[in-house]
Amino acid sequence: MAATKRLCTSRSHNSYCENGYRITNLCSKKEYTKNVESLLDISAKVVAENIPFQRIEQQYDRIPEPVQNRIVYWSFPRNERDICMYSSYAHSVKDSCESQKLPFYQGIKLLEGGAVGNVLQIGFHLSGTVTEAANPLFSEPEKPIKVSISFDRCKITSVKCGCGNKDIFWCQHVVALSLYRIRKASVVELRVPISETLLQMNREQLQKFAQYLISEHHTEVLPTAQTIADEILQAKSEINLLPGAPDPTAGASVDDDNSWHLDEEQVQEQVRSFLSQGVYLHASNQLNSMFAKVREMLRARDSNGARMLTLITEQFLADPRLSVWKTQGTSMSDKCRQLWDELGALWVCVVLNPNSTILEKQHWHVLLEQWSMNGLCPLEDADSRQMPDVPLTRDLLLADAHSSFHQVPRPRPRTVFHRSLEASQLTWDNEHLQNILHDTYTKEGDAGHCQDQFDNNGLPLWHEHIPTSCARVDALKSHGYTRKALRLAVTIVRTMQAEQLINLERKKTQSGSSRSSSSRSTRSPPPSNAEGWVGHPLDPIGVLFDTLLEACTDDGRGGENSSHSSSRYHHIPLPSNTDNTESYLTLAMEVALIGLGQQRVMPPGLYAQEKSCKQEEKLLSKIQSITPDTKILSVITKQANLLLEGGPHSGFGVGIHHESYPMHTFARYLFSTLLSNEIDLAFKIGIRAMRLPVLENTEELNNEEGGGNIGSAILSRFPRWFVLSRIESQQCELASTLLAAAKGDTSRLRGVLECAQRHIHSSSQLFKLAQDAFKIATPSDAPKHQATLDVAFELGLQVMRMTLMTLNWRRREMVRWLVTCATEVGVKALISIMQNWFQYFAPIEATSTVASTIMSPATTMQLKLSYQQMEEVASCARKLALQCANKDPQNCALCSLTLCEKDTIAFETAYQIVIDAAAHVMNSSQLFTIARYMEHRAYPTRAYTLALLAMKNLQLAYNQDTHPAINDIHWACALSHSLGKNELTRMIPLLVENVQCATVLSDILRRCTLTAPGMASHDGKRRVIKPLSYDKPPLRQLMDATMYAYINTTHSKLTHISPRHYGDFIEFLSKARETFLLAQDGHIQFAQLIENMKLVYKGKKKLMYLIKERFGL
C-alpha cells in the first residue's frame, strides 16, 4: 500500500496565489469540450499516471504553476471501471436485482440523488460529505458521512469513511465521492498541498493556524499536539534530525509501492469466514467470486491480483479442516477440492505473467515452495489420500520378488502448487515465441530457417506440451494480452492439426508393417497420450476454445460467463490467411473436436473421473450452442473422418487401450450433427463409439510377466471406474439414438442391434434400450414398426438371459415387459418364449407371469387369434406348466393346475406331480393351498387326499395357538367330516399325532358333533343319520388327546406363571373344564387335575384360592 505521507521541505512558491489557493480552472468549459487536448494536458496525463510527484519536485527546482496544477488534476483515477472493480463482484450485471445491492451501484444512486457535497481536493487528497437519506420507516434522520480519499498516479491508495462498514469492497460512500470526482472534475475545488499553504505563512500566522486547529479539535488532537511540541523543543529529537515535515496531501514518495487500496485484514477475514461455513453453496459461491475478482485484477494488470491471491492462499492453508482430514485419513469435499484446483490454476496464471520481473518470480517461487512443503497442503491427486499405496502396490506386484524395494526412495508427493512451481521456471524469451506473439512472421519471411517451426503453408507452429502452451494462453488472456493470447491459440491449434496428420500417416505406416508380420500378443496397446486434455487440471482445450470463441462474439468479450447464443458468433477470418474457409469459429470448433476425440486413459480416482466427465459435458454444451452452418459442418465431417482413421491417438481408433475413456457422449453429438448430411459417416462414428473396452478386454496378465492368481486378481481391479454407471447410461443413450435413426433401414437396424448386444454389458441399460426401442416401434400417432419391434424383442430376450441366474430387483418388471413386447410382436413370439422358457425364465416366472398372462382373456382379445392358434397357444402353455411343475413343484404346482384345467390328461398329470412331490419337496402350507383349490374346483376327494398329505407334514406345539396353519387344520377336518365317517376316521389319527395345541383340538372336537358326517357325499346316500358321540370312535381318540393336551398345557403354564397371569390361567381352566365335561368321566379327570395341582403347586396359595373360588374344588 502506498504511503499517504511524505516529508516536504521548503522550496520556491511564487507560483501560488496570494491566499495560497491553486487556480481550479485554467480552461473554461468551452475549452474542455474541444476534441483536441492541449500539449500540456497530454503531457500532464502521462506524467500524472507514471511518475511520482516527489521525483518531479526533486528533478526541477521550479515547476510552473499550470504544470503542477494539471499534474495534480490528472493524478486522480479517470476510469469508472477501476472504481467498479473495487466495489462490486466480477462480471456483475447492472440489471440484476442482486447487483443493485452492491456498493458500486448504490454509490451511483447516491451520486445521482445529489447526496455528495462539500467536495474538496487538497493536493493528492480528496474529501467530501455523502448524505444518507432519511428513513421514515425506522425514524432515522438524514445522516452526513465524511469520506476522505488519498490517491497517487491514477490509483486510490487509501480510503477512510465514517460509516464504519467492514468489507473487502469499498463502501457506497467512497464510490459516490470517487465518481463525483471523475464525472464532475471541473467543479471540484482544487487546493495546493497543505505544505505549500504553510510555506506562505509567517511565524505569527503559523502559530495562529496551529492554535485554531487545536482549539477546533482539542478533544482529539490535544495530547498528540503536546507530544509533538515536546519533541520539537528537544534539539536532538528524531523530528528535529529529519528535514521537512510529513504532508498527507503531497502524494506518495518515490520509494512507495504504487497500488490500489486493498484492505488486507478484510480479505483475510472474509476468506476465513467463508471457509468456516464448510461446503454451503453460498460460501462456495462467494469464494468463487473472490477468485473471479483476482482474475479481473490480473486482466487489468493490477498488482493487487497477486497480492489478494496470496492472502487467500494463506487462509486456505490455515483452514483447520485440513488437519482434521489428514488425521482422519478422509478426503475433502468436492466443492472444497474444486476451490483448491482453482487456486492452483490461478497461481499458474500469476507466475506466467509475461511482464513480471525476475524478483517477482523469485518471490512467488519462494512462497509456492513454502506452501508446498506444508504438511497440510492438499496433493495434486485428489484421490491419493484414499489410495496412498496403489502405485507402490502395483510396482511391487510387477517387479521381481527378490528386489530390495526399501532402498527405492518414494518421490515427493506433488501438491496443488507444483504446476505453479514448474510454470515459474518458464520464460518468454524464445525468439520464435515472441515472433508468434507479435505477429512478425510473414509467409515469405523466415519460414525456411527451421522447417519444424512452420507448416506447409509457411504459418508458424509451436511445439510444446499442450497443457503448458495452453497455460501460456490462459496467462496472456488473464493479464489482458488478448491479441497475443489469440495469436498463440491459433498457432497451437495449427500445431495440433499438423500433429494429427503426422499421427495419421504414422498409423498407416505401422498398420502396413503389422499386416506383414503377425503378433502373438492379444493384449490391448499402451495409451498413446501421456495425459488427457479433457479433464486436465488446467483445462487446456477449454482455454483454447474460449479464447478463440471470444474473438467471434459481437463485443469480443464473450467466453464462459457470456450468453452462448448462436446469433452472437460470427466467422471472423484470420488475418493474413488466404484460406477463406478458416475462421476463429472453425478453429474453436476444431480444437474442441480434437480434444474430445483424443484417446485418453480414465484417471484412477473418483474425483478425477468426475472432473473428466464434467469437463466433457461442459465442452459439449458449448459446442452445441454453435449453429452448424456449412463451414462448421465441413470441420465436423473432416474431424470425424480423421478420428475414425486416427489409430491409437484417437478415441475412435481401432487399436485403443482397454482403459480408454469412452466416446459415447461425444459420438452422440457427432452422430446427431452429421445425420442429415453424412448418414454413412454418422453411423460409422456411432457404431465405433458403442464399445466399452474396460468391460470387454479383461484378460489376465500374461504368464511371462510372472505373478500368481492373487497378483492377477489384484491388478485386474486397478483402476476402479467409479463413474461406470454414468458411462453405461451414456452408452445406452447413444444406442437409443442410433436405433431411432435407423428405424427406416432394416440393415442398419440389424447392425445397431448386433453392436448393442455385443458391447452393452449392463442388464439394466440393455433393458432401458429395449424399452426405448419398443417406444420407437409403437408410436401413439402412427402404426407400429415391425422391424424395430423385433429389435426390442431380441434385446428383451438377451436381458432375460443375462438376469436369469443373477439377482436383479427389476427382474419382475423385465419379465412382464417382455410378455407385453412379445404380444405386440405376435403369436409366434409368444409360442417361442413358451417353448424355450428355460432359457429366459425361472419356473415360477414362466407359470405365474408368462403363461398366465398369455392365456388371459385380455391377451386373447388383443391378438384376435383363430381357434387353431388358440389351441396351439394353449397346448404350449400346458406343456410349459407341466415342465415347470416337474422342475419346481413347490412353487409352480398351483399355477400348473390352473393352466391345465381344460385338459383332463394334463390336469391329471399335474395332480400326480403334486402327489409325488408332497412327501419330499412340498410343505404343508403349499399342500393346503392346492387342496383348497381342488375343493374349489369340485374335486373334494383329491382335496381330501392332499389334506391328508399336508397333515403329515404339519407339526403344531401346545403353545402355538396363533399358528397360521390353524385355519387350514379346521378346514381339513371340516372337509373330512363332510365326506363321511370313514374319511374323518383317517384324518383324526394324523391330527392327534401332529397337533398338541389343546384349544385347537377342543374346537375341532366340538365342530365334529354339530352335524352328522357325510353331508357332502356325492353318492346321495346318508351313511350316518345322527351326530357322532364323544365316547365312540373316531371322536373318542380325539377326546382323549384333547384332555391330555389340556393337562400338559396346564402344567407347562404353571411352571413359569406370574401373579399377573392368574386371571388368564383361570379362564384357560374354565375352557378345559368345559371340554372335560364332554366325556362321561370328564368331571372325575378334571377333579384329579385340580387335586394334582394343589399338591404340586401348593406354594401358589393365591392361585389355589382363586381356583377353589371358581371351581369349588
XYZ file of N, CA, C and O in Angstrom, residues 446-459 461 463:
64
model
N 10.648 -15.864 -42.671
C 11.664 -16.769 -42.136
C 11.241 -18.225 -42.135
O 11.719 -19.017 -41.339
N 10.291 -18.598 -42.999
C 9.754 -19.952 -42.976
C 10.795 -20.993 -43.323
O 10.672 -22.143 -42.938
N 11.804 -20.635 -44.018
C 12.787 -21.625 -44.441
C 13.873 -21.907 -43.435
O 14.682 -22.795 -43.647
N 13.941 -21.166 -42.359
C 15.028 -21.341 -41.398
C 14.922 -22.655 -40.639
O 15.883 -23.363 -40.466
N 13.731 -22.971 -40.137
C 13.531 -24.199 -39.363
C 12.208 -24.797 -39.776
O 11.157 -24.249 -39.467
N 12.285 -25.875 -40.497
C 11.099 -26.444 -41.113
C 10.106 -26.935 -40.061
O 8.896 -26.936 -40.282
N 10.590 -27.386 -38.863
C 9.695 -27.893 -37.836
C 8.821 -26.802 -37.240
O 7.798 -27.092 -36.628
N 9.244 -25.555 -37.386
C 8.516 -24.464 -36.760
C 7.442 -23.860 -37.653
O 6.765 -22.919 -37.250
N 7.242 -24.410 -38.850
C 6.260 -23.870 -39.784
C 5.547 -25.029 -40.467
O 6.105 -26.120 -40.645
N 4.313 -24.788 -40.867
C 3.576 -25.816 -41.596
C 3.844 -25.673 -43.090
O 4.684 -24.865 -43.528
N 3.144 -26.432 -43.904
C 3.374 -26.424 -45.349
C 3.004 -25.096 -45.983
O 3.471 -24.779 -47.075
N 2.151 -24.322 -45.320
C 1.765 -23.016 -45.847
C 2.642 -21.893 -45.316
O 2.349 -20.715 -45.556
N 3.679 -22.250 -44.577
C 4.586 -21.235 -44.045
C 4.078 -20.554 -42.797
O 4.654 -19.558 -42.358
N 3.020 -21.070 -42.209
C 2.479 -20.480 -40.981
C 3.193 -21.083 -39.771
O 3.512 -22.274 -39.764
N 4.323 -22.733 -36.223
C 3.840 -23.748 -35.291
C 4.557 -23.565 -33.955
O 5.626 -22.958 -33.893
N 5.700 -26.060 -30.931
C 5.786 -27.418 -30.391
C 6.155 -27.350 -28.910
O 7.308 -27.144 -28.552
